[in-house]
Tab-separated table of C-alpha atoms in Angstrom:
chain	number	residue	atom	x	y	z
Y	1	UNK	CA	43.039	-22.658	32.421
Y	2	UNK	CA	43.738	-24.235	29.234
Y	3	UNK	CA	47.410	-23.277	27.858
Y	4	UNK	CA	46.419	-22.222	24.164
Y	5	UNK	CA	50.233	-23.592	23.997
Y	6	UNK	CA	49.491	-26.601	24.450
Y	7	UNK	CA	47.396	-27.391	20.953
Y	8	UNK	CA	51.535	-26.427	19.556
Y	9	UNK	CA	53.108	-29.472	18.483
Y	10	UNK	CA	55.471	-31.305	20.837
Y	11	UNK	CA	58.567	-31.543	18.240
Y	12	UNK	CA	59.615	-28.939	16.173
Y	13	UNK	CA	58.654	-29.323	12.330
Y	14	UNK	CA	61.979	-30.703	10.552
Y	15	UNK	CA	61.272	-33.663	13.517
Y	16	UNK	CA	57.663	-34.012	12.784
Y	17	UNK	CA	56.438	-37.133	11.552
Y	18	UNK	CA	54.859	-36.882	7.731
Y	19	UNK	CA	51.051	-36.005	7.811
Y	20	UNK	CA	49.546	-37.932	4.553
Y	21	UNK	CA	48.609	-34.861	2.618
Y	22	UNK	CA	51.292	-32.209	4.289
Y	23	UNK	CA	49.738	-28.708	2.801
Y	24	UNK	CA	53.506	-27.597	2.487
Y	25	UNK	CA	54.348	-30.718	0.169
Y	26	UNK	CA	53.941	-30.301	-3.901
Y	27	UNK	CA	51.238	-31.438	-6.230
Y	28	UNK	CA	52.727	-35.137	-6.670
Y	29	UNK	CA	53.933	-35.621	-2.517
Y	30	UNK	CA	50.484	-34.876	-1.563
Y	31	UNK	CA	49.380	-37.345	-4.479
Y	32	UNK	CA	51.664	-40.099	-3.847
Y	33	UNK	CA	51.330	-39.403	0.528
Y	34	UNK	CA	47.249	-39.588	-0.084
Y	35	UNK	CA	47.589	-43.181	-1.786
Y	36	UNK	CA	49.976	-44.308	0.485
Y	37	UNK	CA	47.554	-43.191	2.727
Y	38	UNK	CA	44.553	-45.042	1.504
Y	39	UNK	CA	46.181	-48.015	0.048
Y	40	UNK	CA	47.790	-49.041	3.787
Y	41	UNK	CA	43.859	-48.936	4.924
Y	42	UNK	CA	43.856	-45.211	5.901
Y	43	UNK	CA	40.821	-42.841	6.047
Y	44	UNK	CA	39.255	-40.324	4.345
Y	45	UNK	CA	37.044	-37.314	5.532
Y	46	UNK	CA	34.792	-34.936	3.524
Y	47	UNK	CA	36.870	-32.105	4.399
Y	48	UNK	CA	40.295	-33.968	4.191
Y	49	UNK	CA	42.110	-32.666	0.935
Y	50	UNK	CA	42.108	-35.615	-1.881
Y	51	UNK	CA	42.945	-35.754	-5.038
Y	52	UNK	CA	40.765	-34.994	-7.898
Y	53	UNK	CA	41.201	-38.466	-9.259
Y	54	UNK	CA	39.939	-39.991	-5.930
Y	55	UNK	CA	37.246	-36.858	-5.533
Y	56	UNK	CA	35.622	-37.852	-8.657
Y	57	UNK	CA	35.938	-41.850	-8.349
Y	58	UNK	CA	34.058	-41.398	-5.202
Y	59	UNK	CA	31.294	-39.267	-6.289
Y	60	UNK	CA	30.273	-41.487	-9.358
Y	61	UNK	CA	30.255	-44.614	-7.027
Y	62	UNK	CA	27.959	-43.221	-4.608
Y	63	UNK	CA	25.903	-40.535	-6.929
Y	64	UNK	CA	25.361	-44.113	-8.879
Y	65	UNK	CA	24.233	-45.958	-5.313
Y	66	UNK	CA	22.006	-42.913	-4.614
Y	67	UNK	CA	20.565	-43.071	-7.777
Y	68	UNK	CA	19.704	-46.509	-7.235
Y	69	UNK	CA	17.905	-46.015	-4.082
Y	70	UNK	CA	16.104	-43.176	-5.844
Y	71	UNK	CA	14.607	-45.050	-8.763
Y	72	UNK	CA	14.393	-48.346	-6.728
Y	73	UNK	CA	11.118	-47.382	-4.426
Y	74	UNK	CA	9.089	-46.880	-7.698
Y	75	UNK	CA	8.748	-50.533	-8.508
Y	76	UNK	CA	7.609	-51.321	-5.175
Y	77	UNK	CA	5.311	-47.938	-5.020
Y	78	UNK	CA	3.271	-49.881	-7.395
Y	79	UNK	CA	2.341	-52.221	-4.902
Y	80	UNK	CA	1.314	-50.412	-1.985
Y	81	UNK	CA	-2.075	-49.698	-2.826
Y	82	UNK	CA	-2.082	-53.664	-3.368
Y	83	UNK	CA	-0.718	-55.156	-0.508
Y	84	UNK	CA	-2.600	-58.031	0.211
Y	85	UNK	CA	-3.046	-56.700	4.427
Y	86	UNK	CA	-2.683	-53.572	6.299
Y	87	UNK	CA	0.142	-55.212	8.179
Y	88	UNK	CA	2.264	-55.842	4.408
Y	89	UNK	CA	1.086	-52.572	3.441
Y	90	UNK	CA	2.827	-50.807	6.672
Y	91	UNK	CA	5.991	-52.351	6.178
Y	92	UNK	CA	5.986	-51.778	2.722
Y	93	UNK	CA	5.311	-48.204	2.872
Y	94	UNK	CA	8.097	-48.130	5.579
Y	95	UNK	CA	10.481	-49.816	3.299
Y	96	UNK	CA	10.153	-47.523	0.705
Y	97	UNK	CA	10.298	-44.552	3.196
Y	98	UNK	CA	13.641	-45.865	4.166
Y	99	UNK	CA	14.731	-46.312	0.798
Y	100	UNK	CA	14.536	-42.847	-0.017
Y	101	UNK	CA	15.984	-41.928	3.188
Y	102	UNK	CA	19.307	-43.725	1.675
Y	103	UNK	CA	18.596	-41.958	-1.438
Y	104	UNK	CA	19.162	-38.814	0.668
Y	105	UNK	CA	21.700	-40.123	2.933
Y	106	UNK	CA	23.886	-40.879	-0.126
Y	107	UNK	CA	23.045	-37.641	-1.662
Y	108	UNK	CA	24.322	-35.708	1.327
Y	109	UNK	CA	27.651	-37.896	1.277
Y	110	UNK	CA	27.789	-37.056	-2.724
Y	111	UNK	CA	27.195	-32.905	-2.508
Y	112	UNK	CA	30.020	-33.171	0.075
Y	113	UNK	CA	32.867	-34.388	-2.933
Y	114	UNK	CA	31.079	-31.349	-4.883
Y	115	UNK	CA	27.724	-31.950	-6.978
Y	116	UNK	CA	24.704	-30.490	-5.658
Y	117	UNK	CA	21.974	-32.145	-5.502
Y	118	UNK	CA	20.002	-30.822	-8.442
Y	119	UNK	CA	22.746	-31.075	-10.589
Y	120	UNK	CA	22.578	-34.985	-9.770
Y	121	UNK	CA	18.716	-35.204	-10.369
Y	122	UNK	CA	19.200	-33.541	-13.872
Y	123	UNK	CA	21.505	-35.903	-14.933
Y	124	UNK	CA	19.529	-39.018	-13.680
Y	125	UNK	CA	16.430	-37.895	-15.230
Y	126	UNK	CA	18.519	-36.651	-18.369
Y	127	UNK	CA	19.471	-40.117	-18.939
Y	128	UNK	CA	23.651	-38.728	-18.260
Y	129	UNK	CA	23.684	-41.155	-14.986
Y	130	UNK	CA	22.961	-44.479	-14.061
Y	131	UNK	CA	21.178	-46.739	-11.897
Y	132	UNK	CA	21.010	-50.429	-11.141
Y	133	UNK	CA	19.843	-52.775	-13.760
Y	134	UNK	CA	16.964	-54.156	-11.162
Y	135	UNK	CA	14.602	-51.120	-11.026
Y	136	UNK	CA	14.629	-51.038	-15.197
Y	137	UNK	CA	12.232	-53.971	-15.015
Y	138	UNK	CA	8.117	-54.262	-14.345
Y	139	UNK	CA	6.476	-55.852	-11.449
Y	140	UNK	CA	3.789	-58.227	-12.389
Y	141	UNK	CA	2.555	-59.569	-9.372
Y	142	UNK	CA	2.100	-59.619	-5.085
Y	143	UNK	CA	5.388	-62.384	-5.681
Y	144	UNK	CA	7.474	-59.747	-7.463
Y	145	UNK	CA	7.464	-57.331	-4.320
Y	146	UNK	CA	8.289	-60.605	-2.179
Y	147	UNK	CA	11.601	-61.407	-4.599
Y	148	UNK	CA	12.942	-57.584	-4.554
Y	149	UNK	CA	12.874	-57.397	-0.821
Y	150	UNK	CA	14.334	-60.343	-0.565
Y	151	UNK	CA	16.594	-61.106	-3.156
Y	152	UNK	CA	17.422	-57.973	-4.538
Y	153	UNK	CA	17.787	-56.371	-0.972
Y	154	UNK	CA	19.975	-59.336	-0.311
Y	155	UNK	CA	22.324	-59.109	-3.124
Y	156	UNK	CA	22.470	-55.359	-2.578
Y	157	UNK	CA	23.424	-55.330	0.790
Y	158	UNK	CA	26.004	-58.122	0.320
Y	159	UNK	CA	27.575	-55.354	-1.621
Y	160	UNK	CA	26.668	-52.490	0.983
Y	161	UNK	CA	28.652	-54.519	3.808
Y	162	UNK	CA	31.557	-54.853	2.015
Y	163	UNK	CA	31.443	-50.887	1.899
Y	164	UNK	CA	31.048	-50.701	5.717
Y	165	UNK	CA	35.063	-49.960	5.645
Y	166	UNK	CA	35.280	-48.189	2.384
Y	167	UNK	CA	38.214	-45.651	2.288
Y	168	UNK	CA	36.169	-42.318	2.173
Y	169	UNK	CA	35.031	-42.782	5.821
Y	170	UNK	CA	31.108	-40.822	5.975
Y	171	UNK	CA	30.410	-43.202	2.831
Y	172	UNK	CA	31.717	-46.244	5.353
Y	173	UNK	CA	29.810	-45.048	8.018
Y	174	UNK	CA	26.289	-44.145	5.636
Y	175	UNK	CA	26.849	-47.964	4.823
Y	176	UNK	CA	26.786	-49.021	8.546
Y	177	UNK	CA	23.472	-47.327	8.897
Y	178	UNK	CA	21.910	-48.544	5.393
Y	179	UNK	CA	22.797	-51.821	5.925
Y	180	UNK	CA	21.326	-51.949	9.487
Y	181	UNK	CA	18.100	-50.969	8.115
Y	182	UNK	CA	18.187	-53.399	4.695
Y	183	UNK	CA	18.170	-56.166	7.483
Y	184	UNK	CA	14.975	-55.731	8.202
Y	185	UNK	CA	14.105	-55.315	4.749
Y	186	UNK	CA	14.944	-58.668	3.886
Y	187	UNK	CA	13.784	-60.308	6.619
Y	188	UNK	CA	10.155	-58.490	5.405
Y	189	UNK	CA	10.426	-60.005	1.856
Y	190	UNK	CA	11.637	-63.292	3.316
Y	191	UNK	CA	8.806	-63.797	5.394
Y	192	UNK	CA	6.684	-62.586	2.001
Y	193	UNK	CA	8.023	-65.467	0.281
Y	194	UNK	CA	7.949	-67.873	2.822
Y	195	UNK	CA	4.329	-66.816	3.250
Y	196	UNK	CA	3.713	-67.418	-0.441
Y	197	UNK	CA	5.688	-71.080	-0.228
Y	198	UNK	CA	3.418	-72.333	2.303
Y	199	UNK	CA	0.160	-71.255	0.419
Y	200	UNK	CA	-2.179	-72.560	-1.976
Y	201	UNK	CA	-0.687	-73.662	-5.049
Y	202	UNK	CA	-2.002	-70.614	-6.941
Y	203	UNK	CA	0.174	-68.701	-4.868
Y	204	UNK	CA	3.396	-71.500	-5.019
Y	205	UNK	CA	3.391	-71.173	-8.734
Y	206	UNK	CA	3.266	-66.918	-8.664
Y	207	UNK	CA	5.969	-67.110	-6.375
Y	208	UNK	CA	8.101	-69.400	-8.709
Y	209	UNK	CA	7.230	-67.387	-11.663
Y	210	UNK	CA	8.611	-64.736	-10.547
Y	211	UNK	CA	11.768	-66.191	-9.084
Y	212	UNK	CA	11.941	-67.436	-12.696
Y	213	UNK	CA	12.111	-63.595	-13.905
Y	214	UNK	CA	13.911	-62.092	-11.550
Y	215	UNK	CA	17.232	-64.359	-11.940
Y	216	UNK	CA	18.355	-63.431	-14.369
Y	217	UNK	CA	18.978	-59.779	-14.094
Y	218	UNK	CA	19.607	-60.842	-10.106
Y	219	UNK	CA	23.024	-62.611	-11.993
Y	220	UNK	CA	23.700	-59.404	-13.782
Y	221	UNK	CA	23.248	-57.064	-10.942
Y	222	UNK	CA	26.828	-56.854	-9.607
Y	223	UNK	CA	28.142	-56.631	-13.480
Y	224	UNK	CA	30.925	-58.727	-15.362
Y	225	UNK	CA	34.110	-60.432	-13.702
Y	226	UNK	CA	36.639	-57.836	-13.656
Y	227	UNK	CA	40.524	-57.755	-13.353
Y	228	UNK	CA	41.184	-57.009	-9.515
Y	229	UNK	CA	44.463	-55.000	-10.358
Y	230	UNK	CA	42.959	-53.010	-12.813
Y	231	UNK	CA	40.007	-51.685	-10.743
Y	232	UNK	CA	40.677	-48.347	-9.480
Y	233	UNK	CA	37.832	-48.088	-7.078
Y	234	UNK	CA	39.491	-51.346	-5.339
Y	235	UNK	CA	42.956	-49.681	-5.302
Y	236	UNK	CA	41.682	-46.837	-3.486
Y	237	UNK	CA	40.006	-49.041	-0.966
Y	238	UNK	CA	36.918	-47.065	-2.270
Y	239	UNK	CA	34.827	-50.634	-2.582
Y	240	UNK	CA	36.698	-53.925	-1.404
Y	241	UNK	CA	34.990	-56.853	-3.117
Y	242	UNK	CA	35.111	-57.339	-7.158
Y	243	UNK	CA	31.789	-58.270	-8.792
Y	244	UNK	CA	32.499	-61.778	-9.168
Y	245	UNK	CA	33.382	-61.646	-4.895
Y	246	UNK	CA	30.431	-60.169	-4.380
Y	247	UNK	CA	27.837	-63.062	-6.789
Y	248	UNK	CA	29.581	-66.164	-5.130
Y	249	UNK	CA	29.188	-64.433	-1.203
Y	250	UNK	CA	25.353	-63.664	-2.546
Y	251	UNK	CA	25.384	-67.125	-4.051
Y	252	UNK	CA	26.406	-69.086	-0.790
Y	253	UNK	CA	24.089	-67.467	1.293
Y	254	UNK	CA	20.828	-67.190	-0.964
Y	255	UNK	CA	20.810	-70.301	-3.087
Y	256	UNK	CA	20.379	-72.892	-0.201
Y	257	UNK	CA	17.909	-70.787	0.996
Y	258	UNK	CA	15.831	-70.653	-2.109
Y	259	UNK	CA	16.505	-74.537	-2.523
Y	260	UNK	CA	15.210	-74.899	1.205
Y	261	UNK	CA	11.505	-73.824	0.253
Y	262	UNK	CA	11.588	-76.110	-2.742
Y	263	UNK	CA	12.136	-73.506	-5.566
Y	264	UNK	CA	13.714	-73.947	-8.264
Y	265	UNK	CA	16.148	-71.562	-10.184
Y	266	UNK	CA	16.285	-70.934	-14.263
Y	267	UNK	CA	19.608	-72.014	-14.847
Y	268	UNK	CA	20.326	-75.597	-15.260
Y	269	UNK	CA	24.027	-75.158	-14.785
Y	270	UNK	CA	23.667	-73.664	-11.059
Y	271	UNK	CA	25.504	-75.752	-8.599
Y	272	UNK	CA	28.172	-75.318	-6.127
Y	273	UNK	CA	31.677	-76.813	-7.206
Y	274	UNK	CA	33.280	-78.326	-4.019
Y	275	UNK	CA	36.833	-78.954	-5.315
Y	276	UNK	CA	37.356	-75.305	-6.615
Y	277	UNK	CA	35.312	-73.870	-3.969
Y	278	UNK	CA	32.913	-71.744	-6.223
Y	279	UNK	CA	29.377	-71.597	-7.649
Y	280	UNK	CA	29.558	-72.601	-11.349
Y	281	UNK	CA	26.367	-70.716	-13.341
Y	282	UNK	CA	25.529	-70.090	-16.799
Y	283	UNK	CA	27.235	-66.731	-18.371
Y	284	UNK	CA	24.991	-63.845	-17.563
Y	285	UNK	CA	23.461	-62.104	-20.599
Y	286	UNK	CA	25.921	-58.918	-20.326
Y	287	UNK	CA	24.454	-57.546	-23.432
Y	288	UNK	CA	20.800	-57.331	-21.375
Y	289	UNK	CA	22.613	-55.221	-18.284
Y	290	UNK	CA	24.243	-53.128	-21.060
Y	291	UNK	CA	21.193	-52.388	-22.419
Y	292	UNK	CA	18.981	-52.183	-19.405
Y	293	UNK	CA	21.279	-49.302	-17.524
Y	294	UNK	CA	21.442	-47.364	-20.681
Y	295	UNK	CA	18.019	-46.482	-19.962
Y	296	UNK	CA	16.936	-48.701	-22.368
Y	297	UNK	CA	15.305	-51.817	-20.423
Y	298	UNK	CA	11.350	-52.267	-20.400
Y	299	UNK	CA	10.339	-49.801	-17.293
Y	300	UNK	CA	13.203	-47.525	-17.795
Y	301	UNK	CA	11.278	-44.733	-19.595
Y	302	UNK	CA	8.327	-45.000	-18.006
Y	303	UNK	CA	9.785	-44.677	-14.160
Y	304	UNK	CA	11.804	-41.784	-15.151
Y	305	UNK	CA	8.825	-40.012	-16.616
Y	306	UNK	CA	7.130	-40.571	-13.162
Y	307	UNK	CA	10.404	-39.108	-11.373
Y	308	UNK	CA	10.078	-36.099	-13.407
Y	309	UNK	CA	6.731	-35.832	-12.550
Y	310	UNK	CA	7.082	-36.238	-9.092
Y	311	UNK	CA	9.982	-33.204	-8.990
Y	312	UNK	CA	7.671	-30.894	-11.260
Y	313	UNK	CA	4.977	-31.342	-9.084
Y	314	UNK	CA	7.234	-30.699	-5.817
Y	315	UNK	CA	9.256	-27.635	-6.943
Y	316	UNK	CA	7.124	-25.188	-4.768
Y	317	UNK	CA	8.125	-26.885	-1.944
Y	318	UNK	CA	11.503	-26.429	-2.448
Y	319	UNK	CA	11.537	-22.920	-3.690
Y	320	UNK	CA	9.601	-22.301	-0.500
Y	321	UNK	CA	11.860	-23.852	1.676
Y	322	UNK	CA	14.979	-21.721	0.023
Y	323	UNK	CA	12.565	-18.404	0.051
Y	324	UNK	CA	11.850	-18.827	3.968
Y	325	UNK	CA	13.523	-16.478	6.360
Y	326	UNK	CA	16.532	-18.080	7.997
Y	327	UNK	CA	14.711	-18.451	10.992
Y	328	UNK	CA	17.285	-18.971	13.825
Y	329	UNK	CA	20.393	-17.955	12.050
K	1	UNK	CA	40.440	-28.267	8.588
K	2	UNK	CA	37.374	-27.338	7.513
K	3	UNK	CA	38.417	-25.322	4.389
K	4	UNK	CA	36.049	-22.606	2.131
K	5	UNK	CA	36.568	-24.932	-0.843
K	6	UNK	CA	34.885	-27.601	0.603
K	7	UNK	CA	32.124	-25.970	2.071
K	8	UNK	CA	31.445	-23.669	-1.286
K	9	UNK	CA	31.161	-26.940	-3.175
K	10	UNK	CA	28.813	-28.782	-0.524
K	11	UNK	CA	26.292	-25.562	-1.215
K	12	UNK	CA	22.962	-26.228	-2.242
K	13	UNK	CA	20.876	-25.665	-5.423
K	14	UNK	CA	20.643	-21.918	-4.187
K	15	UNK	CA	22.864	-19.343	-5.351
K	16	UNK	CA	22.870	-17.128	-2.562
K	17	UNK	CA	24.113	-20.686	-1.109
K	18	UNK	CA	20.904	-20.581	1.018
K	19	UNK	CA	21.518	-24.189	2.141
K	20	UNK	CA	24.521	-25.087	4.531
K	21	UNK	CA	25.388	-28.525	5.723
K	22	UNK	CA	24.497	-29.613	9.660
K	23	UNK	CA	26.317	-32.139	11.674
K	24	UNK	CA	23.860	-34.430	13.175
K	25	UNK	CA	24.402	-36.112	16.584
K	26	UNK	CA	21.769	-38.436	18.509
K	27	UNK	CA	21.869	-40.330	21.822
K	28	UNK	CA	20.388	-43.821	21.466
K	29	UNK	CA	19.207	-44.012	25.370
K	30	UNK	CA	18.611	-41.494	28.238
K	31	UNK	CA	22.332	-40.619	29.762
K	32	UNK	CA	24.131	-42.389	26.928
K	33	UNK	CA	26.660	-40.470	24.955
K	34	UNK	CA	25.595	-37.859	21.926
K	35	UNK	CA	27.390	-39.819	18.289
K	36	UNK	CA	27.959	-38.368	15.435
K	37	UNK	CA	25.160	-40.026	12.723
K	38	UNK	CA	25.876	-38.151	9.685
K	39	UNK	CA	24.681	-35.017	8.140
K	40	UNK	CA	21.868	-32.848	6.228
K	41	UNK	CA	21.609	-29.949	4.173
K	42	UNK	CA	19.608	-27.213	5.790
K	43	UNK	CA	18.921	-23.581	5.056
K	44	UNK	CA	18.167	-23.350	9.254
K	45	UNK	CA	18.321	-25.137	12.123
K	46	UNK	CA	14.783	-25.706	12.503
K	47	UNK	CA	14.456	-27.453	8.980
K	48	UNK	CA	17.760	-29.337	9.822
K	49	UNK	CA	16.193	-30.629	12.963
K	50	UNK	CA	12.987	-31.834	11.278
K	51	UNK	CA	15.663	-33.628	7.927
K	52	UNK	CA	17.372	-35.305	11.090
K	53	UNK	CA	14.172	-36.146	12.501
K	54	UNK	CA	13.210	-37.990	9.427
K	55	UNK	CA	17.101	-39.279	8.707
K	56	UNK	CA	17.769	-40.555	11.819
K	57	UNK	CA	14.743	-41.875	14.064
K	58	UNK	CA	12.567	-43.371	11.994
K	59	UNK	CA	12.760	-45.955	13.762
K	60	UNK	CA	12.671	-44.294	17.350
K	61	UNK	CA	16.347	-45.092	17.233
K	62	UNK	CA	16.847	-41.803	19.360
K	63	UNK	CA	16.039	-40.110	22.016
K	64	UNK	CA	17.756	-36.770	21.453
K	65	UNK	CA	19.176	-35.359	18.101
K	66	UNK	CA	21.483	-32.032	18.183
K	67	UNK	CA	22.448	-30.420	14.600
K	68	UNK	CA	25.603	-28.232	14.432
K	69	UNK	CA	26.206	-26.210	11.646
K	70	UNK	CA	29.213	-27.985	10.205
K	71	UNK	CA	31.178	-24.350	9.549
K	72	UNK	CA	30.354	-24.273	13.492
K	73	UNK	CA	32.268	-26.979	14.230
K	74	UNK	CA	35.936	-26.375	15.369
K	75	UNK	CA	38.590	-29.360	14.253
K	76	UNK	CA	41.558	-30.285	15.720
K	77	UNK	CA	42.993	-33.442	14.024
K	78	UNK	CA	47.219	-33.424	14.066
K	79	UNK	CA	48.573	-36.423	15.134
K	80	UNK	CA	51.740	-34.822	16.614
K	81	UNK	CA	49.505	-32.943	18.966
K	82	UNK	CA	46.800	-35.736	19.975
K	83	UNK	CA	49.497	-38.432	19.864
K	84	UNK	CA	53.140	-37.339	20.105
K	85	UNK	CA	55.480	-40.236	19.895
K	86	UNK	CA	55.818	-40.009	23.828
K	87	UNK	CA	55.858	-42.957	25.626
K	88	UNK	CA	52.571	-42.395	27.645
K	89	UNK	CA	52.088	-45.749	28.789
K	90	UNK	CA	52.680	-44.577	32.765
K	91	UNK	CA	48.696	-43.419	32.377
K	92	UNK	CA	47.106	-46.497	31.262
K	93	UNK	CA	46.579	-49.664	33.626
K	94	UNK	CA	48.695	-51.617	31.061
K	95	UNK	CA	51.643	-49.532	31.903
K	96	UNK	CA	52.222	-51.453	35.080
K	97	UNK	CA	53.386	-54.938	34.315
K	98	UNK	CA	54.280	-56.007	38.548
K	99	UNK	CA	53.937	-60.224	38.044
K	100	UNK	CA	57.789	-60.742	38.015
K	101	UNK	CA	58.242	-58.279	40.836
K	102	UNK	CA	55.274	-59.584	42.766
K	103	UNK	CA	56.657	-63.012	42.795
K	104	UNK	CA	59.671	-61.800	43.961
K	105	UNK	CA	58.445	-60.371	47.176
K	106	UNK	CA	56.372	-63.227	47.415
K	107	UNK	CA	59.787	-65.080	47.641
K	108	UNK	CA	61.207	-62.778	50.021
K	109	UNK	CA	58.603	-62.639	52.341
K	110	UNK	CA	58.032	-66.145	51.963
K	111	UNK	CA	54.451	-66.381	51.014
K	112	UNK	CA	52.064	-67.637	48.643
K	113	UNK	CA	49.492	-66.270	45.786
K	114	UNK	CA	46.028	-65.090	47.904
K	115	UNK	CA	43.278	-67.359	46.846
K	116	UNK	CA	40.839	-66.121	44.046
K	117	UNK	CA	37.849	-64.347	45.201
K	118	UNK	CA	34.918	-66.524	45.957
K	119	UNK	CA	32.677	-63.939	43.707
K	120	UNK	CA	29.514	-65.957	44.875
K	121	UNK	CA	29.367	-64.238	48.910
């Protein structure tokens, strides 16, 4: 019954409002009707046209988050053959299950703006891409597993919400998901920690021992303050918070809460400024992240040794996989 | 709008491009609508079922997954056709603004405002 008419347009063209990226427009109309586009809070989807500029801004954004959710299971990995109960050891091995579940979430939202996906795992384990400066480090004891989830998680996902409207729209909506699932990560390493604060004082000293080592690169992990004009992801709308944004939110919400279980931090200039609104800190060593996400921190080596292990060892599953009949098609 | 471009660059490792993205829907609860939750890279549907399996109810999160190959998928996304600039407001329940009117007649008929519902009987 349908009129196939009726998917016409109501107006005739030269009446027609302006579609963003109008396929009869040139080059620079598209250019300039995309980044209108985006810049007024519009939407992108993976098989809108965009230009190459945004394509590839994109892609190293979120190849760099996948990355990071990648190589960010392997410190905790360490730790599930040592989790102190059956119960810790469950959740952990379900946290790092999820983790890589992002990994491949992300992935999927990255070969969409044109990289496969073992193109992206030969340049991580080449050393040509990056990942966060947090999973370059060791993990000495039970405590360390209790900060990451925590404090790491938290920090990360105070970036991931901010994402939750990011312009390239399956990225925004990857975000919603990740972020509904982090929650429950922290809440796991929060109760870790509380767990640890209420116990002997064996286990009150591991736990601020390794507070004590993971500040530091926690400071680091969203990177230097940054000029908001000149930030291209921010312009188009691919991120929405600078770095400094993102340490004062992480700041508000986190260092009341570590003060509540009376820890203490490493930096003797921490405290909240009330007149100009903002947490005052010592500078973060910039010259450790530098060096740390250059592949050159004290685990970095050494964990992506083990990933290249791990993707030796699995390569018959995936040439099986590709080999096998296309069994429904 | 699904153009070859973009689906020759979202291939897989393969070279016979073995590996084709799915479009993966779930329904939270029994009767509740199917939503779009993302998508995986498949070389069948049978393999794309089990990556959405894995992607998308870990957490028993779903009851029911579908995957849609996304060169299946048929798009329809002009704004001039979903949304001329027609005033359409004659189908929504906000299209009929009556208070002014309604007092009138009120006034003519020389009555008052009903009572609100006593929503406890």
């Amino acid at each position: 019954m349908t009129d196939p008419l009726a998917l016409d347009p109501v107006l005739p063209r030269a009446e027609r409002s302006r579609l963003p990226f109008n396929a009869g427009a040139t080059h620079s109309e598209r250019f300039e009707a995309f980044e209108a586009h985006v810049v007024a809070g519009g939407k992108v989807e993976a098989t809108d046209w965009m230009p190459e500029e945004y394509r590839t801004a994109v892609l190293r954004f979120v190849e760099m988050h996948a990355n990071s959710e990648l190589m960010g299971v392997l410190p905790e990995r360490e730790w599930i053959m040592r989790a102190p109960t059956l119960r810790r050891k469950l959740a952990l091995t379900a946290k790092v299950q999820d983790e890589v579940g992002h990994a491949q979430l992300l992935y999927r939202v990255a070969e969409d703006l044109g990289k496969p996906r073992e193109a992206m795992f030969d340049d991580l384990l080449a050393g040509r891409t990056k990942f966060h400066n947090v999973f370059h480090y060791p993990t000495k004891t039970w405590a360390d597993i209790g900060v990451i989830a925590w404090l790491v998680d938290a920090a990360a996902i105070v970036a991931q919400q901010a994402l939750r409207d990011s312009s390239y729209a399956p990225y925004a909506r990857t975000m919603q998901k990740v972020c509904w699932e982090e929650s429950v990560h922290i809440m796991h390493g929060r109760d870790v920690v509380v767990t640890l604060a209420t116990g002997t004082t064996a286990q009150r000293d591991m736990l601020q021992e390794a507070l004590d080592r993971w500040w530091p690169p926690l400071m680091q992990m969203h990177g230097p303050r940054s000029d908001r004009s000149k930030d291209r992801d921010l312009h188009w709308r691919i991120k929405a918070k600078t770095s400094e944004e993102l340490r004062q939110e992480f700041l508000t919400i986190y260092v009341p809460r570590v003060w509540e279980l009376g820890l203490t931090l490493p930096d003797p200039n921490l405290r909240f400024d009330a007149d100009a609104g903002e947490w005052r800190y010592s500078e973060p060593d910039w010259d450790e992240l530098r060096t740390v996400v250059t592949n050159h921190g004290p685990r970095s080596e050494a964990r992506l040794e083990f990933r290249r292990l791990a993707r030796a060892e699995t390569a018959w599953v995936r040439e099986a996989i590709l080999a096998a009949p296309r069994a429904a098609a | 709008m699904t153009d070859e471009a973009v689906r020759d660059r979202s291939a897989g490792p393969s070279e016979s491009g073995a590996l084709e993205p799915f479009e993966v829907f779930r329904q939270e609860k029994d009767g509740g609508p199917m939503v779009h939750g993302g998508s995986v890279l498949a070389p069948d549907p049978l393999l794309a079922l089990h990556y959405a399996r894995e992607m998308f109810s870990r957490r028993g999160e779903s009851v029911r997954l579908w995957v849609v190959r996304r060169a299946d998928v048929h798009e329809l996304d002009d704004p001039d056709v979903l949304a001329p600039p027609l005033d359409r407001s004659y189908r929504k329940p906000g299209g009929y603004v009556m208070r002014d009117k309604l007092a009138a007649a009120r006034e003519r008929a020389g009555t008052s405002k009903p009572k609100a519902r006593d929503k406890s009987r």
